[in-house]
Tab-separated table of C-alpha atoms in Angstrom:
chain	number	residue	atom	x	y	z
A	1	UNK	CA	17.949	14.085	1.721
A	2	UNK	CA	14.938	15.014	3.837
A	3	UNK	CA	13.304	18.223	2.578
A	4	UNK	CA	10.299	20.399	3.408
A	5	UNK	CA	10.090	22.528	0.249
A	6	UNK	CA	7.163	21.731	-2.060
A	7	UNK	CA	8.619	23.900	-4.827
A	8	UNK	CA	12.053	22.259	-4.717
A	9	UNK	CA	10.489	18.802	-4.719
A	10	UNK	CA	8.325	19.649	-7.751
A	11	UNK	CA	11.308	21.074	-9.615
A	12	UNK	CA	13.294	17.911	-8.977
A	13	UNK	CA	10.431	15.749	-10.210
A	14	UNK	CA	10.107	17.843	-13.372
A	15	UNK	CA	13.829	17.296	-13.962
A	16	UNK	CA	13.201	13.540	-14.072
A	17	UNK	CA	14.418	12.693	-10.570
A	18	UNK	CA	12.727	10.880	-7.685
A	19	UNK	CA	11.016	12.278	-4.591
A	20	UNK	CA	9.291	10.199	-1.914
A	21	UNK	CA	6.255	11.971	-0.497
A	22	UNK	CA	3.526	11.330	2.077
A	23	UNK	CA	-0.007	10.284	1.274
A	24	UNK	CA	-2.815	9.338	3.633
A	25	UNK	CA	-2.246	5.639	2.855
A	26	UNK	CA	1.561	5.150	2.795
A	27	UNK	CA	4.566	7.119	1.493
A	28	UNK	CA	4.895	7.014	-2.283
A	29	UNK	CA	8.063	6.880	-4.376
A	30	UNK	CA	7.277	9.579	-6.908
A	31	UNK	CA	8.390	10.221	-10.498
A	32	UNK	CA	6.961	12.093	-13.486
A	33	UNK	CA	4.363	9.667	-14.844
A	34	UNK	CA	4.918	10.903	-18.418
A	35	UNK	CA	8.673	10.397	-18.321
A	36	UNK	CA	9.521	6.727	-18.990
A	37	UNK	CA	13.139	7.273	-17.950
A	38	UNK	CA	12.040	8.718	-14.615
A	39	UNK	CA	9.575	5.873	-14.073
A	40	UNK	CA	12.373	3.420	-14.849
A	41	UNK	CA	14.312	4.875	-11.911
A	42	UNK	CA	11.461	3.823	-9.624
A	43	UNK	CA	11.690	0.257	-10.824
A	44	UNK	CA	15.455	0.295	-10.499
A	45	UNK	CA	15.764	1.471	-6.914
A	46	UNK	CA	12.728	-0.523	-5.730
A	47	UNK	CA	14.061	-3.629	-7.530
A	48	UNK	CA	10.540	-3.968	-8.898
A	49	UNK	CA	9.619	-6.169	-11.911
A	50	UNK	CA	9.083	-3.946	-14.961
A	51	UNK	CA	5.723	-5.572	-15.751
A	52	UNK	CA	4.285	-4.640	-12.337
A	53	UNK	CA	2.222	-1.440	-12.823
A	54	UNK	CA	2.350	1.674	-10.663
A	55	UNK	CA	-0.409	4.100	-9.675
A	56	UNK	CA	-0.567	7.651	-11.046
A	57	UNK	CA	-1.396	10.271	-8.419
A	58	UNK	CA	-3.294	13.399	-9.477
A	59	UNK	CA	-4.308	16.718	-7.936
A	60	UNK	CA	-8.048	17.180	-7.189
A	61	UNK	CA	-8.551	19.539	-10.151
A	62	UNK	CA	-6.706	17.328	-12.661
A	63	UNK	CA	-8.345	16.635	-16.023
A	64	UNK	CA	-8.984	12.881	-15.958
A	65	UNK	CA	-9.692	12.826	-19.681
A	66	UNK	CA	-6.005	13.638	-20.186
A	67	UNK	CA	-5.098	10.320	-18.537
A	68	UNK	CA	-7.919	7.969	-19.505
A	69	UNK	CA	-9.661	7.273	-22.804
A	70	UNK	CA	-13.049	7.685	-21.171
A	71	UNK	CA	-14.529	8.305	-17.741
A	72	UNK	CA	-17.467	5.909	-17.259
A	73	UNK	CA	-20.449	6.782	-15.104
A	74	UNK	CA	-19.326	4.372	-12.371
A	75	UNK	CA	-16.026	6.251	-12.170
A	76	UNK	CA	-17.832	9.562	-11.785
A	77	UNK	CA	-19.905	8.122	-8.938
A	78	UNK	CA	-16.894	6.741	-7.085
A	79	UNK	CA	-14.847	9.894	-7.620
A	80	UNK	CA	-17.645	12.057	-6.216
A	81	UNK	CA	-17.952	9.801	-3.178
A	82	UNK	CA	-14.327	8.993	-2.352
A	83	UNK	CA	-11.876	11.427	-3.988
A	84	UNK	CA	-9.686	12.829	-2.658
A	85	UNK	CA	-9.052	9.652	-0.717
A	86	UNK	CA	-7.641	6.118	-0.636
A	87	UNK	CA	-9.293	4.795	-3.798
A	88	UNK	CA	-7.531	3.860	-7.051
A	89	UNK	CA	-9.530	3.434	-10.260
A	90	UNK	CA	-8.303	1.306	-13.158
A	91	UNK	CA	-9.366	2.814	-16.488
A	92	UNK	CA	-8.346	2.462	-20.114
A	93	UNK	CA	-5.140	4.470	-20.575
A	94	UNK	CA	-5.077	7.450	-22.934
A	95	UNK	CA	-2.858	6.745	-25.944
A	96	UNK	CA	-0.235	9.398	-25.131
A	97	UNK	CA	0.337	8.183	-21.538
A	98	UNK	CA	3.437	5.953	-21.477
A	99	UNK	CA	2.900	2.240	-20.999
A	100	UNK	CA	5.723	2.321	-18.434
A	101	UNK	CA	3.242	3.222	-15.693
A	102	UNK	CA	0.981	0.272	-16.463
A	103	UNK	CA	3.484	-2.532	-16.915
A	104	UNK	CA	2.763	-2.505	-20.650
A	105	UNK	CA	-0.995	-2.937	-20.204
A	106	UNK	CA	-3.662	-0.830	-21.907
A	107	UNK	CA	-4.934	0.392	-18.542
A	108	UNK	CA	-3.850	3.014	-16.025
A	109	UNK	CA	-4.382	3.269	-12.275
A	110	UNK	CA	-5.436	6.755	-11.114
A	111	UNK	CA	-5.745	8.118	-7.596
A	112	UNK	CA	-6.253	11.508	-5.962
A	113	UNK	CA	-4.704	11.469	-2.477
A	114	UNK	CA	-6.196	13.482	0.368
A	115	UNK	CA	-2.951	14.227	2.226
A	116	UNK	CA	-2.396	18.008	2.138
A	117	UNK	CA	1.336	17.718	1.407
A	118	UNK	CA	0.671	15.313	-1.467
A	119	UNK	CA	-1.957	17.645	-2.891
A	120	UNK	CA	0.325	20.668	-2.619
A	121	UNK	CA	3.117	18.770	-4.373
A	122	UNK	CA	0.845	17.543	-7.160
A	123	UNK	CA	-0.524	21.037	-7.752
A	124	UNK	CA	2.944	22.613	-7.842
A	125	UNK	CA	4.263	19.846	-10.090
A	126	UNK	CA	1.431	20.385	-12.594
A	127	UNK	CA	1.722	24.183	-12.481
A	128	UNK	CA	5.395	23.968	-13.482
A	129	UNK	CA	4.486	22.107	-16.681
A	130	UNK	CA	3.715	23.890	-19.974
A	131	UNK	CA	0.278	22.304	-20.383
A	132	UNK	CA	-0.643	22.418	-16.698
A	133	UNK	CA	-1.110	18.642	-16.631
A	134	UNK	CA	1.019	16.526	-14.356
A	135	UNK	CA	0.753	13.210	-12.536
A	136	UNK	CA	3.170	11.331	-10.325
A	137	UNK	CA	3.761	7.625	-10.672
A	138	UNK	CA	4.163	6.590	-7.053
A	139	UNK	CA	4.236	3.047	-5.735
A	140	UNK	CA	5.025	2.614	-2.052
A	141	UNK	CA	8.474	3.922	-1.111
A	142	UNK	CA	10.083	0.628	-0.112
A	143	UNK	CA	12.023	-2.193	-1.686
A	144	UNK	CA	9.719	-4.443	-3.726
A	145	UNK	CA	7.668	-6.882	-1.663
A	146	UNK	CA	8.580	-5.369	1.696
A	147	UNK	CA	6.498	-3.495	4.279
A	148	UNK	CA	5.242	-0.129	3.041
A	149	UNK	CA	6.485	3.007	4.865
A	150	UNK	CA	4.111	5.182	6.870
A	151	UNK	CA	6.675	7.779	8.042
A	152	UNK	CA	9.541	9.648	6.407
A	153	UNK	CA	12.062	7.880	8.655
A	154	UNK	CA	10.941	4.525	7.248
A	155	UNK	CA	11.851	5.761	3.771
A	156	UNK	CA	15.171	7.152	5.012
A	157	UNK	CA	16.028	3.774	6.537
A	158	UNK	CA	14.914	1.812	3.465
A	159	UNK	CA	16.854	3.854	0.915
A	160	UNK	CA	19.808	5.125	2.931
A	161	UNK	CA	22.274	4.254	0.152
A	162	UNK	CA	20.220	5.916	-2.588
A	163	UNK	CA	19.622	9.021	-0.468
A	164	UNK	CA	23.317	9.329	0.310
A	165	UNK	CA	24.016	9.157	-3.443
A	166	UNK	CA	21.430	11.929	-4.054
A	167	UNK	CA	19.281	9.561	-6.114
A	168	UNK	CA	16.265	10.205	-3.907
A	169	UNK	CA	14.836	13.086	-1.882
A	170	UNK	CA	12.216	12.572	0.830
A	171	UNK	CA	9.497	15.171	1.393
A	172	UNK	CA	8.411	15.169	5.019
A	173	UNK	CA	4.781	15.426	6.021
A	174	UNK	CA	4.025	13.449	9.145
A	175	UNK	CA	2.754	9.905	9.560
A	176	UNK	CA	0.250	8.367	7.140
A	177	UNK	CA	-3.242	8.407	8.615
A	178	UNK	CA	-4.691	5.287	6.953
A	179	UNK	CA	-1.592	3.092	7.135
A	180	UNK	CA	-2.325	0.597	4.341
A	181	UNK	CA	-2.496	0.940	0.564
A	182	UNK	CA	-5.535	2.186	-1.350
A	183	UNK	CA	-8.552	0.189	-2.429
A	184	UNK	CA	-8.272	-0.651	-6.145
A	185	UNK	CA	-11.363	-0.988	-8.358
A	186	UNK	CA	-11.196	-2.011	-12.012
A	187	UNK	CA	-13.566	-0.138	-14.325
A	188	UNK	CA	-11.565	-0.755	-17.490
A	189	UNK	CA	-13.761	-3.608	-18.767
A	190	UNK	CA	-17.212	-2.077	-18.435
A	191	UNK	CA	-17.433	-1.839	-22.219
A	192	UNK	CA	-16.923	-5.603	-22.390
A	193	UNK	CA	-19.796	-6.199	-19.990
A	194	UNK	CA	-17.566	-6.800	-16.966
A	195	UNK	CA	-18.891	-4.853	-13.957
A	196	UNK	CA	-16.751	-3.030	-11.411
A	197	UNK	CA	-14.211	-5.435	-9.938
A	198	UNK	CA	-12.452	-5.167	-6.586
A	199	UNK	CA	-8.779	-5.902	-7.269
A	200	UNK	CA	-7.330	-4.888	-3.889
A	201	UNK	CA	-9.270	-4.257	-0.670
A	202	UNK	CA	-8.388	-1.197	1.358
A	203	UNK	CA	-9.687	1.467	3.715
A	204	UNK	CA	-12.755	1.983	1.517
A	205	UNK	CA	-14.722	-1.218	2.018
A	206	UNK	CA	-16.695	-3.424	-0.333
A	207	UNK	CA	-19.922	-2.277	1.365
A	208	UNK	CA	-19.072	1.395	0.838
A	209	UNK	CA	-18.398	0.733	-2.837
A	210	UNK	CA	-21.667	-1.174	-3.149
A	211	UNK	CA	-23.667	1.686	-1.660
A	212	UNK	CA	-22.316	4.070	-4.304
A	213	UNK	CA	-22.355	1.758	-7.323
A	214	UNK	CA	-25.736	0.222	-6.580
A	215	UNK	CA	-24.262	-3.268	-6.789
A	216	UNK	CA	-21.481	-5.195	-5.097
A	217	UNK	CA	-18.230	-5.178	-7.082
A	218	UNK	CA	-17.243	-8.614	-8.261
A	219	UNK	CA	-14.139	-10.422	-7.064
A	220	UNK	CA	-10.917	-10.425	-9.038
A	221	UNK	CA	-10.830	-12.850	-11.967
A	222	UNK	CA	-8.021	-14.301	-14.075
A	223	UNK	CA	-8.561	-11.787	-16.887
A	224	UNK	CA	-8.384	-8.718	-14.623
A	225	UNK	CA	-5.560	-6.221	-15.151
A	226	UNK	CA	-2.489	-6.701	-13.022
A	227	UNK	CA	-2.232	-4.061	-10.301
A	228	UNK	CA	0.065	-3.021	-7.488
A	229	UNK	CA	0.205	-5.314	-4.465
A	230	UNK	CA	-1.533	-8.216	-6.179
A	231	UNK	CA	1.193	-10.846	-5.906
A	232	UNK	CA	0.661	-13.789	-3.550
A	233	UNK	CA	3.694	-12.818	-1.456
A	234	UNK	CA	3.914	-9.133	-0.608
A	235	UNK	CA	4.028	-6.606	2.261
A	236	UNK	CA	6.477	-8.829	4.132
A	237	UNK	CA	8.668	-7.890	7.098
A	238	UNK	CA	12.226	-9.183	7.251
A	239	UNK	CA	11.377	-11.379	10.260
A	240	UNK	CA	9.526	-14.627	9.546
A	241	UNK	CA	5.790	-14.057	9.972
A	242	UNK	CA	3.096	-16.709	10.374
A	243	UNK	CA	-0.537	-17.044	11.401
A	244	UNK	CA	-1.379	-18.489	14.802
A	245	UNK	CA	-3.928	-21.269	15.189
A	246	UNK	CA	-7.326	-19.986	16.271
A	247	UNK	CA	-7.751	-21.730	19.634
A	248	UNK	CA	-5.902	-21.158	22.905
A	249	UNK	CA	-5.034	-24.858	23.105
A	250	UNK	CA	-3.535	-24.847	19.618
A	251	UNK	CA	-1.573	-21.691	20.360
A	252	UNK	CA	-0.148	-23.224	23.537
A	253	UNK	CA	0.744	-26.408	21.695
A	254	UNK	CA	2.513	-24.449	18.965
A	255	UNK	CA	4.526	-22.444	21.474
A	256	UNK	CA	5.498	-25.567	23.389
A	257	UNK	CA	6.559	-27.329	20.196
A	258	UNK	CA	8.647	-24.342	19.199
A	259	UNK	CA	10.386	-24.430	22.554
A	260	UNK	CA	11.568	-27.874	21.580
A	261	UNK	CA	12.801	-26.658	18.184
A	262	UNK	CA	16.554	-26.105	18.242
A	263	UNK	CA	16.227	-23.309	15.687
A	264	UNK	CA	14.142	-21.157	18.036
A	265	UNK	CA	15.210	-22.320	21.482
A	266	UNK	CA	16.090	-19.319	23.665
A	267	UNK	CA	15.063	-17.013	20.814
A	268	UNK	CA	12.266	-14.571	21.440
A	269	UNK	CA	9.255	-14.197	19.209
A	270	UNK	CA	6.383	-11.724	19.189
A	271	UNK	CA	2.681	-12.494	18.953
A	272	UNK	CA	0.226	-9.862	17.688
A	273	UNK	CA	-2.925	-10.633	19.664
A	274	UNK	CA	-6.305	-9.277	18.629
A	275	UNK	CA	-8.375	-10.944	21.355
A	276	UNK	CA	-6.812	-10.696	24.852
A	277	UNK	CA	-9.079	-13.472	26.154
A	278	UNK	CA	-7.248	-15.930	23.897
A	279	UNK	CA	-3.853	-15.352	25.551
A	280	UNK	CA	-2.304	-18.711	26.409
A	281	UNK	CA	-0.126	-19.177	29.470
A	282	UNK	CA	2.843	-16.857	29.609
A	283	UNK	CA	6.147	-18.039	28.187
A	284	UNK	CA	9.449	-16.382	28.899
A	285	UNK	CA	10.467	-16.272	25.256
A	286	UNK	CA	7.167	-14.877	23.924
A	287	UNK	CA	6.154	-11.201	23.886
A	288	UNK	CA	2.447	-10.590	23.475
A	289	UNK	CA	1.484	-7.372	21.698
A	290	UNK	CA	-2.125	-6.296	22.139
A	291	UNK	CA	-3.489	-4.938	18.856
A	292	UNK	CA	-6.490	-2.607	18.400
A	293	UNK	CA	-9.881	-4.248	18.028
A	294	UNK	CA	-10.942	-1.554	15.556
A	295	UNK	CA	-9.876	-2.367	11.965
A	296	UNK	CA	-8.944	1.210	11.063
A	297	UNK	CA	-6.768	1.576	14.159
A	298	UNK	CA	-5.221	-1.846	13.520
A	299	UNK	CA	-4.336	-0.837	9.954
A	300	UNK	CA	-2.922	2.482	11.083
A	301	UNK	CA	-0.552	0.747	13.498
A	302	UNK	CA	0.370	-2.394	11.556
A	303	UNK	CA	3.178	-1.417	9.171
A	304	UNK	CA	5.020	0.826	11.602
A	305	UNK	CA	4.851	-1.950	14.193
A	306	UNK	CA	6.201	-4.589	11.785
A	307	UNK	CA	9.117	-2.314	10.920
A	308	UNK	CA	9.800	-1.715	14.607
A	309	UNK	CA	9.679	-5.438	15.415
A	310	UNK	CA	12.115	-6.130	12.580
A	311	UNK	CA	14.723	-4.135	14.507
A	312	UNK	CA	14.235	-5.983	17.792
A	313	UNK	CA	15.850	-9.294	16.910
A	314	UNK	CA	12.833	-11.584	17.157
A	315	UNK	CA	13.203	-15.075	15.724
A	316	UNK	CA	9.701	-14.852	14.288
A	317	UNK	CA	6.430	-12.964	14.409
A	318	UNK	CA	2.979	-14.493	14.717
A	319	UNK	CA	-0.455	-13.018	14.183
A	320	UNK	CA	-3.659	-14.170	15.821
A	321	UNK	CA	-6.386	-14.702	13.183
A	322	UNK	CA	-8.655	-11.704	12.697
A	323	UNK	CA	-12.406	-11.500	12.119
A	324	UNK	CA	-13.458	-12.482	8.614
A	325	UNK	CA	-16.092	-9.801	8.071
A	326	UNK	CA	-15.530	-7.255	5.316
A	327	UNK	CA	-14.318	-4.487	7.646
A	328	UNK	CA	-11.188	-6.610	8.208
A	329	UNK	CA	-10.825	-7.713	4.557
A	330	UNK	CA	-7.951	-5.360	3.709
A	331	UNK	CA	-5.886	-6.210	6.797
A	332	UNK	CA	-6.418	-9.929	6.296
A	333	UNK	CA	-5.306	-9.473	2.683
A	334	UNK	CA	-2.054	-7.739	3.689
A	335	UNK	CA	-1.189	-10.241	6.414
A	336	UNK	CA	-1.999	-13.240	4.227
A	337	UNK	CA	0.389	-11.957	1.568
A	338	UNK	CA	3.034	-11.161	4.183
A	339	UNK	CA	2.819	-14.684	5.605
A	340	UNK	CA	2.922	-16.183	2.089
A	341	UNK	CA	6.399	-14.726	1.628
A	342	UNK	CA	7.676	-17.237	4.187
A	343	UNK	CA	5.776	-20.308	3.044
A	344	UNK	CA	7.948	-23.048	1.666
């Protein structure tokens, strides 16, 4: 059911049920973070592995010490600079916070979204609780491993069966402004001498983090906590997606070879092109889609476009390689994981 009432949504969440809600990144599938049974419902309808952690969303005035054992100085710096906003911090989880939100780990992912509907919901949810503390566990509102939703209709399409069975409500709030998931920074190992670690790139770039921290966050290592969206194959559309070769000659050769492939003959495929000057000769069975040359605009459009292309019957999708500078790091990350879902 699609709803517009913040109060009704908060009441449902406090009863242990699920509500999908908008954030500036993507729509989240929300449940009471302190109710393991409610969190289990998220895993069930997403078909998500139980050891894959979720992110807890908090209102701007939330008491972080309720959720984390300690708030290190680096966290205070990043919070001042980027909250509310698309940044998730990994901290050591307070003892009374259920391990269900962290996949059994000792850590917890915390984020304060900037979307006004999300903030209103989080405030109302907390106000309805006896101690005034409340957080929503909210991974992206899609089946596990698929493209994240950036509009309420995406959620309605994804969970039509669950919505019809009244297992899920959807709180409307317009399209997500950022369009890809939050940046995730691990601060849980500072006490062990491990500096801030970038676990997932996002809208907030490595350079922006460096300017606030005073040093560049290190890359993810084998001992880092597991976090949302960290699997090799993730964010995948239903239609086969692959990278294109970099040169015009290689692109043309690939298209010509595919025309000789019986599995794709007479089947259309779409090419997401970043650089119009690299267009090869036109082919009847290929649709070229010009993508924004600005990384923020590209991110904002990407997921909605992939969902739309999934409905158009293409045999496959292809993506022209993007710049490798850090402003494109998050988009490259998402597309690499999406393509990995189709690698043999």
